[in-house]
Coordinates of C-alpha atoms in Angstrom, one line a residue:
M1 CA -1.8 -35.3 15.4
T2 CA -4.9 -36.4 17.4
D3 CA -7.7 -38.2 15.6
S4 CA -10.0 -35.2 15.9
A5 CA -7.5 -32.7 14.5
P6 CA -8.1 -31.6 10.9
R7 CA -5.8 -33.2 8.2
R8 CA -3.8 -30.5 6.6
T9 CA -0.7 -30.3 4.5
R10 CA 2.4 -29.3 6.6
V11 CA 5.8 -28.3 5.2
R12 CA 8.8 -27.6 7.5
A13 CA 9.3 -23.8 7.7
P14 CA 12.6 -22.5 6.5
E15 CA 14.8 -20.4 8.8
L16 CA 14.2 -16.6 9.1
I17 CA 17.2 -14.8 7.6
G18 CA 17.6 -11.1 7.0
K19 CA 20.8 -9.1 6.6
G20 CA 19.2 -6.0 8.2
G21 CA 18.5 -7.9 11.4
W22 CA 15.5 -7.6 13.8
L23 CA 13.5 -4.5 14.8
N24 CA 11.1 -4.1 17.7
T25 CA 12.8 -6.8 19.7
G26 CA 15.1 -4.7 22.0
D27 CA 18.1 -5.8 19.8
Q28 CA 17.4 -9.5 20.4
Q29 CA 17.9 -11.7 17.4
Y30 CA 15.5 -14.6 16.9
T31 CA 15.4 -18.0 15.2
L32 CA 12.3 -20.2 14.5
A33 CA 13.5 -22.5 17.3
D34 CA 13.1 -19.5 19.8
L35 CA 9.4 -19.3 18.7
R36 CA 8.6 -23.0 19.0
G37 CA 5.3 -23.5 20.8
R38 CA 3.8 -20.3 19.4
I39 CA 1.7 -19.8 16.3
V40 CA 3.7 -17.6 14.0
V41 CA 2.3 -15.5 11.2
L42 CA 4.8 -14.1 8.8
D43 CA 3.7 -11.0 7.0
F44 CA 5.9 -10.4 3.9
W45 CA 5.5 -6.7 3.2
T46 CA 7.2 -3.7 1.8
F47 CA 6.4 -0.2 3.0
C48 CA 5.6 1.4 -0.4
C49 CA 2.7 -1.0 -0.9
I50 CA -0.8 0.2 0.0
N51 CA -2.1 -3.4 0.1
C52 CA 0.6 -4.2 2.7
L53 CA -0.6 -1.2 4.8
H54 CA -4.2 -2.5 4.6
V55 CA -3.0 -5.9 5.9
L56 CA -1.1 -4.3 8.8
D57 CA -4.4 -2.7 9.8
E58 CA -6.3 -6.0 9.3
L59 CA -3.9 -7.9 11.6
R60 CA -4.2 -5.4 14.6
E61 CA -7.3 -7.1 16.1
L62 CA -5.9 -10.7 15.6
E63 CA -2.7 -9.5 17.2
E64 CA -4.6 -8.1 20.2
R65 CA -7.0 -11.0 20.7
H66 CA -4.4 -13.8 20.5
R67 CA -1.5 -12.0 22.0
D68 CA -0.5 -14.9 24.3
T69 CA -0.4 -17.6 21.5
V70 CA 0.3 -15.8 18.2
V71 CA 3.5 -14.0 17.2
I72 CA 3.2 -11.9 14.1
I73 CA 6.6 -11.2 12.4
G74 CA 6.9 -8.7 9.6
V75 CA 9.4 -9.8 7.0
H76 CA 10.3 -6.6 5.2
S77 CA 11.1 -7.5 1.5
P78 CA 11.9 -4.4 -0.6
K79 CA 10.6 -3.5 -4.1
F80 CA 12.4 -0.1 -4.5
V81 CA 16.1 0.5 -4.0
H82 CA 15.3 3.0 -1.2
E83 CA 13.3 0.3 0.7
A84 CA 16.5 -1.8 1.1
E85 CA 18.0 0.9 3.3
H86 CA 17.9 -0.2 6.9
Q87 CA 17.1 3.3 8.3
A88 CA 14.2 3.6 5.9
V89 CA 12.7 0.3 7.3
V90 CA 13.3 1.6 10.8
D91 CA 11.3 4.7 9.9
A92 CA 8.5 2.8 8.2
V93 CA 8.0 0.5 11.2
E94 CA 7.4 3.6 13.4
R95 CA 5.5 5.6 10.7
Y96 CA 2.9 2.9 10.3
G97 CA 2.6 1.9 14.0
V98 CA 3.9 -1.7 13.6
E99 CA 3.6 -3.3 17.0
H100 CA 5.3 -6.6 16.3
P101 CA 8.9 -7.8 15.5
V102 CA 10.1 -7.0 12.0
L103 CA 12.9 -8.9 10.2
D104 CA 14.7 -6.6 7.7
D105 CA 15.4 -8.8 4.6
P106 CA 17.0 -6.4 2.0
E107 CA 18.3 -9.2 -0.2
L108 CA 15.0 -11.1 -0.2
A109 CA 16.7 -14.2 1.3
T110 CA 13.6 -15.3 3.4
W111 CA 11.2 -14.2 0.6
K112 CA 13.0 -16.7 -1.7
Q113 CA 13.1 -19.5 0.9
Y114 CA 9.3 -19.2 1.3
A115 CA 8.8 -18.9 -2.5
V116 CA 6.8 -15.7 -2.1
R117 CA 5.6 -14.1 -5.3
A118 CA 3.7 -11.0 -4.2
W119 CA 3.3 -8.3 -1.6
P120 CA 1.6 -8.8 0.8
T121 CA 1.8 -12.5 1.5
L122 CA 0.9 -14.1 4.9
V123 CA 2.4 -17.5 6.0
V124 CA 1.1 -19.4 9.0
I125 CA 3.5 -21.6 10.9
D126 CA 2.2 -24.0 13.6
P127 CA 3.7 -24.4 17.1
E128 CA 5.9 -27.3 15.8
G129 CA 7.5 -25.3 13.1
Y130 CA 5.5 -26.3 10.0
V131 CA 3.9 -24.1 7.4
V132 CA 0.2 -24.9 7.3
A133 CA -1.2 -22.0 5.2
Q134 CA -0.3 -19.2 2.8
H135 CA -2.4 -16.3 1.8
A136 CA -1.7 -13.6 -0.8
G137 CA -3.3 -10.2 -0.8
E138 CA -6.0 -8.6 1.4
G139 CA -9.0 -9.8 3.2
H140 CA -7.6 -12.9 4.9
A141 CA -7.6 -11.9 8.6
H142 CA -10.9 -13.7 9.2
A143 CA -9.6 -16.9 7.7
I144 CA -6.4 -16.7 9.6
E145 CA -8.2 -16.2 12.9
K146 CA -10.3 -19.4 12.2
L147 CA -7.1 -21.3 11.6
V148 CA -5.4 -19.8 14.7
E149 CA -8.4 -21.0 16.8
E150 CA -8.1 -24.5 15.3
L151 CA -4.3 -24.6 16.0
E152 CA -4.8 -23.4 19.5
A153 CA -7.2 -26.2 20.3
E154 CA -5.2 -28.8 18.5
H155 CA -1.8 -28.0 20.1
E156 CA -3.3 -27.3 23.5
A157 CA -4.5 -30.9 23.4
K158 CA -1.1 -32.2 22.2
G159 CA 0.8 -30.2 24.8
T160 CA 2.8 -28.3 22.1
L161 CA 1.3 -24.9 22.6
R162 CA 3.3 -22.4 24.7
R163 CA 1.4 -19.3 26.0
G164 CA 3.0 -16.2 27.3
D165 CA 4.4 -12.8 26.3
G166 CA 5.7 -12.4 22.8
P167 CA 9.1 -11.0 21.7
Y168 CA 7.8 -7.4 20.8
V169 CA 9.7 -4.6 22.6
A170 CA 8.3 -1.1 21.9
P171 CA 11.0 1.5 20.8
E172 CA 11.5 4.7 22.8
P173 CA 9.3 7.6 21.4
E174 CA 11.2 10.6 20.0
P175 CA 10.2 14.1 21.2
T176 CA 9.8 15.9 17.9
V177 CA 7.1 18.5 17.1
L178 CA 6.0 16.5 14.1
R179 CA 6.3 12.8 13.5
F180 CA 6.4 11.6 9.9
P181 CA 4.2 14.4 8.6
G182 CA 2.4 13.6 5.3
K183 CA 1.0 16.7 3.6
A184 CA 0.9 20.5 4.2
L185 CA -1.4 23.3 3.3
L186 CA -0.9 27.1 3.3
L187 CA -3.9 28.6 5.1
P188 CA -5.5 32.0 4.3
S189 CA -3.9 33.3 7.5
G190 CA -0.4 32.5 6.2
N191 CA 0.0 29.7 8.7
F192 CA 0.6 26.1 7.7
L193 CA -1.7 23.1 8.4
V194 CA 0.2 19.8 8.5
S195 CA -1.1 16.3 8.7
D196 CA 1.0 14.8 11.6
T197 CA 0.3 11.3 10.3
T198 CA 1.9 9.0 12.8
R199 CA 0.4 11.0 15.7
H200 CA -3.1 10.9 14.1
Q201 CA -3.4 14.7 14.3
L202 CA -3.4 17.9 12.3
V203 CA -1.0 20.6 13.5
E204 CA -1.3 24.3 12.7
L205 CA 2.2 26.0 12.6
E206 CA 3.0 29.7 12.5
Q207 CA 4.6 31.2 9.3
D208 CA 8.0 30.1 10.5
G209 CA 6.9 26.5 9.9
E210 CA 8.1 25.5 13.4
S211 CA 6.0 27.1 16.2
V212 CA 2.8 25.2 17.1
V213 CA -0.4 27.3 17.1
R214 CA -2.7 24.3 17.9
R215 CA -3.2 20.6 17.5
I216 CA -6.4 19.1 16.2
G217 CA -7.2 15.6 17.2
S218 CA -6.9 13.6 20.4
G219 CA -3.8 11.7 19.1
D220 CA -5.5 8.3 19.4
R221 CA -6.5 6.3 16.4
G222 CA -10.2 6.6 15.8
L223 CA -13.0 8.0 13.8
V224 CA -14.6 10.5 16.2
D225 CA -16.2 13.8 15.2
G226 CA -16.3 16.8 17.5
S227 CA -14.1 19.5 19.0
A228 CA -10.3 19.8 18.3
E229 CA -9.6 18.0 21.6
R230 CA -12.2 15.2 21.2
A231 CA -12.0 14.4 17.5
S232 CA -9.8 11.6 16.3
F233 CA -8.1 10.6 13.0
N234 CA -6.3 7.5 11.7
E235 CA -3.1 8.4 9.8
P236 CA -4.4 11.5 8.0
Q237 CA -2.7 12.6 4.8
G238 CA -4.0 15.0 2.2
L239 CA -5.4 18.5 2.8
A240 CA -7.2 21.0 0.6
L241 CA -9.2 24.3 1.2
L242 CA -12.9 23.7 0.7
D243 CA -13.4 27.4 1.1
E244 CA -11.9 30.3 3.2
G245 CA -13.2 28.7 6.4
A246 CA -12.9 25.0 6.0
V247 CA -10.4 22.3 5.1
V248 CA -11.1 18.8 3.7
V249 CA -8.8 16.1 5.1
A250 CA -8.0 12.7 3.5
D251 CA -8.2 10.5 6.6
T252 CA -6.4 7.6 5.1
V253 CA -6.7 4.6 7.4
N254 CA -10.3 5.6 8.4
H255 CA -11.1 5.4 4.6
A256 CA -12.9 8.8 5.1
L257 CA -12.9 12.5 4.1
R258 CA -13.2 14.8 7.1
R259 CA -14.0 18.5 7.4
L260 CA -12.1 20.9 9.7
D261 CA -13.7 24.2 10.6
L262 CA -10.8 26.6 10.8
A263 CA -12.5 29.0 13.1
T264 CA -13.8 26.6 15.7
G265 CA -11.5 23.5 15.2
E266 CA -14.6 21.4 14.9
V267 CA -14.1 18.1 12.9
S268 CA -17.0 16.4 11.0
T269 CA -17.1 13.5 8.5
L270 CA -17.9 14.4 4.9
A271 CA -17.6 11.0 3.1
G272 CA -16.9 7.3 3.8
T273 CA -18.3 4.8 6.2
G274 CA -15.1 4.0 8.1
K275 CA -14.9 0.6 6.3
Q276 CA -12.6 -0.1 3.4
W277 CA -14.2 -0.3 -0.1
M278 CA -14.0 -3.8 -1.6
Q279 CA -14.8 -5.2 -5.0
G280 CA -18.6 -5.3 -5.4
N281 CA -19.3 -2.3 -3.2
P282 CA -21.1 0.7 -4.8
T283 CA -18.9 3.1 -6.8
S284 CA -21.1 6.1 -6.4
G285 CA -23.8 7.4 -4.0
P286 CA -24.4 9.4 -0.9
A287 CA -21.0 10.3 0.5
R288 CA -21.6 9.2 4.1
A289 CA -23.1 5.8 2.9
T290 CA -20.4 4.9 0.4
A291 CA -17.1 3.2 1.4
L292 CA -13.7 4.6 0.3
S293 CA -10.3 3.0 0.2
S294 CA -7.2 4.7 1.6
P295 CA -7.7 8.3 0.3
W296 CA -4.2 9.7 0.2
D297 CA -4.6 13.2 -1.2
V298 CA -7.3 15.7 -2.1
A299 CA -7.5 18.7 -4.5
V300 CA -10.3 21.0 -5.7
F301 CA -10.6 20.8 -9.5
G302 CA -13.6 21.7 -11.7
G303 CA -15.8 22.5 -8.7
K304 CA -15.4 19.1 -7.0
V305 CA -13.0 17.6 -4.5
W306 CA -10.8 15.0 -6.4
I307 CA -9.6 12.2 -4.3
A308 CA -6.4 10.1 -4.9
M309 CA -7.8 6.8 -3.9
A310 CA -4.5 5.0 -3.4
G311 CA -6.2 1.8 -2.0
V312 CA -8.0 0.9 -5.3
H313 CA -5.8 2.7 -7.9
Q314 CA -8.5 5.2 -8.9
L315 CA -9.5 8.8 -8.7
W316 CA -12.8 9.6 -7.2
T317 CA -14.7 12.9 -6.7
Y318 CA -16.7 14.3 -3.9
D319 CA -19.4 16.9 -4.8
P320 CA -19.9 19.3 -1.8
Q321 CA -23.2 20.6 -3.1
A322 CA -24.8 17.2 -3.7
G323 CA -23.1 15.4 -0.9
T324 CA -22.2 12.5 -3.2
V325 CA -19.1 10.6 -4.3
E326 CA -18.3 8.7 -7.4
V327 CA -15.4 7.1 -9.4
A328 CA -13.9 9.6 -11.9
A329 CA -11.1 7.6 -13.4
G330 CA -9.5 4.2 -13.1
T331 CA -10.6 0.6 -13.3
T332 CA -9.0 -0.7 -10.0
N333 CA -6.5 -2.6 -12.2
E334 CA -2.9 -1.6 -11.2
G335 CA -0.7 -0.2 -14.0
L336 CA 0.0 2.6 -16.3
V337 CA -2.7 3.0 -19.0
D338 CA -3.8 6.4 -20.5
G339 CA -7.0 7.3 -22.2
P340 CA -10.6 8.1 -21.1
G341 CA -11.1 8.0 -17.3
T342 CA -13.2 4.8 -17.5
E343 CA -10.3 2.9 -19.2
A344 CA -7.2 4.4 -17.4
W345 CA -5.1 2.4 -15.0
F346 CA -3.3 3.9 -12.1
A347 CA -0.9 2.5 -9.4
Q348 CA -1.4 4.0 -6.0
P349 CA -2.1 7.7 -6.9
S350 CA -0.8 9.6 -3.8
G351 CA -0.4 13.3 -4.7
L352 CA -2.7 15.8 -6.4
A353 CA -2.3 19.5 -7.6
A354 CA -4.9 21.4 -9.6
T355 CA -4.4 24.2 -12.1
E356 CA -7.1 25.8 -14.2
D357 CA -7.0 23.1 -16.9
R358 CA -5.1 20.2 -15.5
L359 CA -5.2 18.0 -12.4
W360 CA -1.6 16.8 -11.9
L361 CA -1.0 13.5 -10.0
A362 CA 1.9 11.6 -8.5
D363 CA 1.3 8.0 -9.4
S364 CA 3.6 6.4 -6.9
E365 CA 3.9 2.7 -7.8
T366 CA 4.6 3.5 -11.4
S367 CA 7.0 6.3 -10.4
A368 CA 5.1 8.5 -12.8
L369 CA 3.8 12.1 -13.1
R370 CA 0.4 12.1 -14.8
W371 CA -2.5 14.5 -15.4
V372 CA -6.2 14.6 -16.1
D373 CA -7.7 17.2 -18.6
L374 CA -11.0 19.0 -18.3
E375 CA -12.7 16.2 -20.3
G376 CA -11.5 13.6 -17.9
H377 CA -8.9 12.0 -20.1
V378 CA -5.7 10.7 -18.5
H379 CA -2.2 11.5 -19.8
T380 CA 1.3 10.5 -18.7
A381 CA 4.1 13.2 -18.6
V382 CA 6.9 11.1 -17.1
G383 CA 7.0 7.3 -16.3
T384 CA 6.9 4.0 -18.1
G385 CA 5.4 1.4 -15.7
L386 CA 5.5 -0.6 -12.5
F387 CA 9.0 -1.8 -12.8
D388 CA 11.1 1.1 -14.0
F389 CA 12.4 3.8 -11.6
G390 CA 15.5 5.8 -10.8
H391 CA 16.9 9.4 -10.7
R392 CA 17.4 10.6 -14.2
D393 CA 16.9 14.1 -15.6
G394 CA 16.4 15.2 -19.2
A395 CA 13.7 14.6 -21.8
A396 CA 10.5 13.4 -20.2
E397 CA 10.3 10.1 -22.2
Q398 CA 13.5 8.9 -20.6
A399 CA 13.5 10.7 -17.2
L400 CA 12.9 8.6 -14.1
F401 CA 11.5 9.2 -10.6
Q402 CA 11.4 6.8 -7.6
H403 CA 8.0 6.4 -5.9
P404 CA 6.9 10.1 -5.8
L405 CA 4.2 11.0 -3.3
G406 CA 3.6 14.7 -3.9
V407 CA 3.1 17.3 -6.7
T408 CA 2.9 21.1 -6.6
A409 CA 1.9 23.5 -9.3
L410 CA 4.4 26.3 -9.9
P411 CA 3.6 29.9 -11.1
D412 CA 5.3 29.4 -14.5
G413 CA 3.1 26.4 -15.5
S414 CA 5.7 23.8 -14.5
V415 CA 5.2 21.4 -11.6
A416 CA 7.5 20.4 -8.6
V417 CA 7.5 16.7 -7.8
A418 CA 8.2 15.4 -4.3
D419 CA 10.4 12.5 -5.5
T420 CA 10.1 10.6 -2.2
Y421 CA 12.5 7.6 -2.5
N422 CA 15.1 9.7 -4.3
H423 CA 15.1 12.2 -1.4
A424 CA 14.8 15.0 -4.0
L425 CA 12.5 17.8 -5.3
R426 CA 12.2 17.5 -9.1
R427 CA 10.6 19.8 -11.7
F428 CA 8.8 19.0 -14.9
D429 CA 8.2 21.8 -17.5
P430 CA 5.4 21.0 -19.9
A431 CA 6.7 23.7 -22.3
T432 CA 10.1 22.0 -22.9
G433 CA 9.2 18.4 -21.9
E434 CA 12.3 18.5 -19.6
V435 CA 12.8 17.1 -16.1
T436 CA 15.3 18.7 -13.8
T437 CA 16.3 18.4 -10.1
L438 CA 15.6 21.4 -7.8
A439 CA 17.1 20.0 -4.6
T440 CA 18.6 16.9 -3.1
D441 CA 19.3 15.6 0.4
L442 CA 15.6 15.9 1.5
R443 CA 14.7 12.9 3.6
E444 CA 11.6 11.2 2.1
P445 CA 9.9 14.4 0.9
S446 CA 6.1 13.8 0.6
D447 CA 4.6 17.1 -0.3
A448 CA 5.5 20.8 -0.9
V449 CA 3.6 24.1 -0.8
L450 CA 4.5 27.4 -2.6
V451 CA 5.0 30.5 -0.4
G452 CA 5.9 33.5 -2.5
E453 CA 9.3 32.8 -4.1
D454 CA 10.0 29.9 -1.7
I455 CA 8.8 26.3 -1.7
V456 CA 8.3 24.7 1.7
V457 CA 8.9 20.9 1.6
V458 CA 7.4 18.3 3.9
E459 CA 10.5 16.3 4.9
S460 CA 8.6 13.4 6.3
A461 CA 11.5 11.3 7.6
R462 CA 13.2 14.3 9.1
H463 CA 9.9 15.2 10.8
R464 CA 9.9 18.9 9.7
L465 CA 9.1 21.5 7.1
T466 CA 12.1 22.8 5.1
R467 CA 12.0 26.1 3.2
L468 CA 13.9 26.3 -0.1
R469 CA 14.4 29.3 -2.4
L470 CA 13.2 28.2 -5.9
P471 CA 16.5 28.1 -7.8
E472 CA 16.8 29.6 -11.3
E473 CA 19.3 26.9 -12.2
A474 CA 18.5 23.3 -11.5
V475 CA 20.8 21.1 -9.5
R476 CA 22.7 18.6 -11.7
V477 CA 22.7 14.9 -10.5
E478 CA 24.3 11.8 -11.9
A479 CA 21.7 9.7 -13.7
V480 CA 20.7 6.4 -12.1
A481 CA 18.2 3.9 -13.5
H482 CA 16.8 0.8 -11.8
R483 CA 14.4 -2.0 -12.5
T484 CA 12.6 -3.9 -9.8
R485 CA 14.8 -6.9 -9.1
R486 CA 13.0 -10.1 -8.3
A487 CA 14.2 -13.5 -9.5
A488 CA 12.4 -14.5 -12.7
T489 CA 10.3 -17.7 -12.8
E490 CA 11.5 -20.0 -15.6
V491 CA 8.6 -21.2 -17.7
A492 CA 8.4 -23.1 -20.9
P493 CA 7.3 -21.3 -24.1
G494 CA 3.9 -22.3 -25.4
R495 CA 1.2 -23.8 -23.1
L496 CA 1.3 -22.6 -19.5
L497 CA -1.3 -23.6 -16.9
L498 CA -2.0 -20.7 -14.6
D499 CA -3.5 -22.1 -11.3
V500 CA -4.7 -19.6 -8.7
I501 CA -5.2 -21.7 -5.5
F502 CA -8.1 -20.7 -3.3
Q503 CA -9.3 -22.8 -0.3
A504 CA -12.3 -21.2 1.5
P505 CA -11.7 -20.7 5.3
A506 CA -13.0 -23.3 7.7
G507 CA -16.8 -23.0 8.0
Q508 CA -17.1 -21.0 4.7
K509 CA -17.8 -21.8 1.1
L510 CA -17.7 -19.9 -2.2
D511 CA -20.6 -17.5 -2.4
L512 CA -22.6 -18.6 -5.4
R513 CA -25.9 -17.0 -4.6
Y514 CA -25.6 -14.3 -7.3
G515 CA -23.5 -16.2 -9.8
P516 CA -19.7 -16.9 -9.9
S517 CA -17.8 -15.5 -6.9
T518 CA -14.4 -15.6 -8.4
R519 CA -12.6 -13.4 -11.0
L520 CA -9.3 -13.7 -12.8
L521 CA -7.7 -11.0 -14.9
V522 CA -4.5 -11.6 -16.9
S523 CA -2.3 -9.4 -18.9
A524 CA 1.4 -9.1 -19.8
T525 CA 4.3 -6.7 -20.3
P526 CA 5.1 -6.7 -23.1
P527 CA 1.6 -7.5 -24.4
E528 CA 3.2 -9.7 -27.1
L529 CA 4.3 -12.2 -24.5
L530 CA 0.7 -13.6 -24.3
L531 CA -0.6 -15.3 -27.5
K532 CA -3.6 -16.6 -25.6
G533 CA -5.3 -16.2 -22.2
E534 CA -5.4 -12.5 -21.8
G535 CA -8.5 -10.8 -20.3
A536 CA -11.1 -11.5 -17.5
D537 CA -13.0 -14.6 -16.7
T538 CA -14.5 -16.3 -13.6
D539 CA -12.4 -19.5 -13.6
L540 CA -9.3 -19.4 -11.3
S541 CA -7.4 -21.7 -13.6
R542 CA -6.5 -20.7 -17.2
E543 CA -4.4 -22.1 -20.0
L544 CA -2.1 -19.4 -21.3
E545 CA 0.0 -19.6 -24.5
L546 CA 3.4 -17.8 -24.2
N547 CA 5.1 -16.4 -27.3
P548 CA 8.4 -18.2 -27.9
A549 CA 9.7 -15.1 -29.7
V550 CA 9.5 -13.1 -26.4
T551 CA 12.3 -14.3 -24.0
E552 CA 11.2 -12.5 -20.9
G553 CA 8.5 -10.3 -19.4
V554 CA 6.0 -9.9 -16.6
L555 CA 2.6 -11.7 -16.2
H556 CA 0.1 -9.5 -14.4
V557 CA -2.5 -11.6 -12.6
S558 CA -5.4 -10.2 -10.5
A559 CA -7.6 -12.7 -8.6
M560 CA -10.6 -12.3 -6.4
A561 CA -12.8 -14.8 -4.5
A562 CA -15.7 -14.2 -2.2
S563 CA -16.6 -16.8 0.5
C564 CA -19.5 -16.8 3.0
D565 CA -20.4 -18.7 6.2
D566 CA -21.6 -22.2 5.3
D567 CA -24.8 -22.3 7.4
P568 CA -28.1 -22.9 5.5
A569 CA -30.0 -21.6 8.6
N570 CA -28.4 -18.2 8.4
E571 CA -30.3 -16.0 6.0
Y572 CA -27.6 -13.3 6.1
P573 CA -24.2 -15.1 6.3
A574 CA -21.1 -13.1 6.9
C575 CA -19.0 -12.8 3.7
H576 CA -15.4 -12.0 3.0
V577 CA -13.6 -10.9 -0.2
H578 CA -10.1 -12.1 -0.8
Q579 CA -8.1 -10.4 -3.5
Q580 CA -4.5 -10.0 -4.8
D581 CA -2.6 -8.6 -7.8
W582 CA 0.6 -10.4 -8.8
G583 CA 3.4 -9.1 -11.1
V584 CA 5.3 -12.3 -11.9
P585 CA 8.6 -11.8 -13.8
V586 CA 9.1 -14.8 -16.2
R587 CA 11.9 -16.0 -18.4
L588 CA 11.1 -18.4 -21.2
T589 CA 13.3 -21.5 -21.4
E590 CA 12.7 -24.9 -22.9
A591 CA 13.4 -26.6 -19.5
G592 CA 11.0 -24.2 -17.7
A593 CA 7.8 -25.2 -15.9
D594 CA 4.5 -25.7 -17.7
R595 CA 2.4 -24.7 -14.6
L596 CA 2.4 -21.5 -12.6
P597 CA 0.7 -21.9 -9.2
L598 CA -0.2 -18.7 -7.3
V599 CA -1.7 -19.1 -3.8
L600 CA -4.5 -16.8 -3.0
A601 CA -5.4 -18.8 0.1
G602 CA -4.4 -22.3 1.3
M603 CA -1.6 -24.5 0.2
D604 CA -0.6 -25.8 -3.3
E605 CA -0.9 -29.5 -2.9
R606 CA 0.2 -30.5 -6.4

């Protein structure tokens, strides 16, 4: 290392291993030795995770600006059973427009080698094959770019930087009418409107569900209003009728609500700034001046447009008359907690359906079916939490889904659930409290619409709409139950020091102008696991006391830090929020560790 180079901790990077092999490389297999001389950014992700999708988007500019020095490699590390299927990973890579190599690691081999604890985690490897930084959560692209610039200069001077084309090879596009469609809507004309998510368009289909009437949107990623040909979207999802002549669109990656005029095809923006909502931003206000975060679905309920705000685990509302938005339910904490809207916790709500007195929602990361009453209270019909999922029919309290994305109200008061990762359409009947299976062998169903006595399902991974007759008798399936399987961290009962490590990026410091700029929230499943240390505070280190009578459980840790440019002459420094939620499975043993380090940004040097 040259004398002028910064002194930083370096650890030899473990090899990249994944039983599923490499994607986006033209069938070429790679080792770290093949990448020597390049700056490598490993992105540990799983395709169910909204925070991972945010990071994919954050990395696009870095990827473009440093294309000849930086190689980003996605290491796909599954949470749900379905995500361990190789074809599901292949689909996800295309669905989300991933334009870098991906290593499919269904057995979490590389995840374990790098001691990763959360999705998403980013690891930076220098051109000599050493790990120099680790970042968990969102908001780190700026810090990583600063580090990349340092590494470029340092290794250019040493002669260890190798510039050139990376290993990415684009797959051949498939000529299907729809490509990973997300949601569908029955129009007053009897036609269907479908969000053609991966192609960044809306498509109107005739009543046969196949013949194209028109496409709305240029097909390029963007946030542009105007005519059907000129307007642009960015991975649109949910659709709802505002009135007979207009549709509201959840334009997910644009963090916006859009309006489609059905007569003219004109597209305008109703809500959102085009920037992602971050902690500290306003939670209500004029719709066009207030940031949103990955709106995934929309439904009209109680005179307002309700928004499944997947990106921040909340429900928001848009008031068309006042032109305002506000939070309706959820705290931004991820989990399953019922009660008044202000106290409820959600986990990536992704599907909505309104009846006269209930707003039903598919809460995907808790594999739950939930509902909101007219008073704004939140209830759970099916589901127990973040780590339990499967395919099991029967009484609601023991029934299981696997990452459902859609919900549809049926005429008899029951609801159909697009049980996405079980490839099934399920039904919950509030009158009997029973869950049944209506249909199986549907490839990643993400939504369904009622058409007379039929139900038309969006088969997202088969790129089509599929019409089913609503059966009188439910299909019977063999029950399967799963828990999220990650290796538990062995910790000692009693005192445990929780250390969240945060090192501000080069040229930045913690933003203390308005008080503390850090926040740490801790809870546990089961709650009895924690005798001391639960709750919120501003210190990123905390002493916990673990109950020796509880042998295993999960520590839920949510951390946030804000850093700003460290230049006294700059009156308006650029600031960045870094945040992450961890669910750390722990097992209590006498020989276990008495310190739990979680890296938000930097390296654990203890």
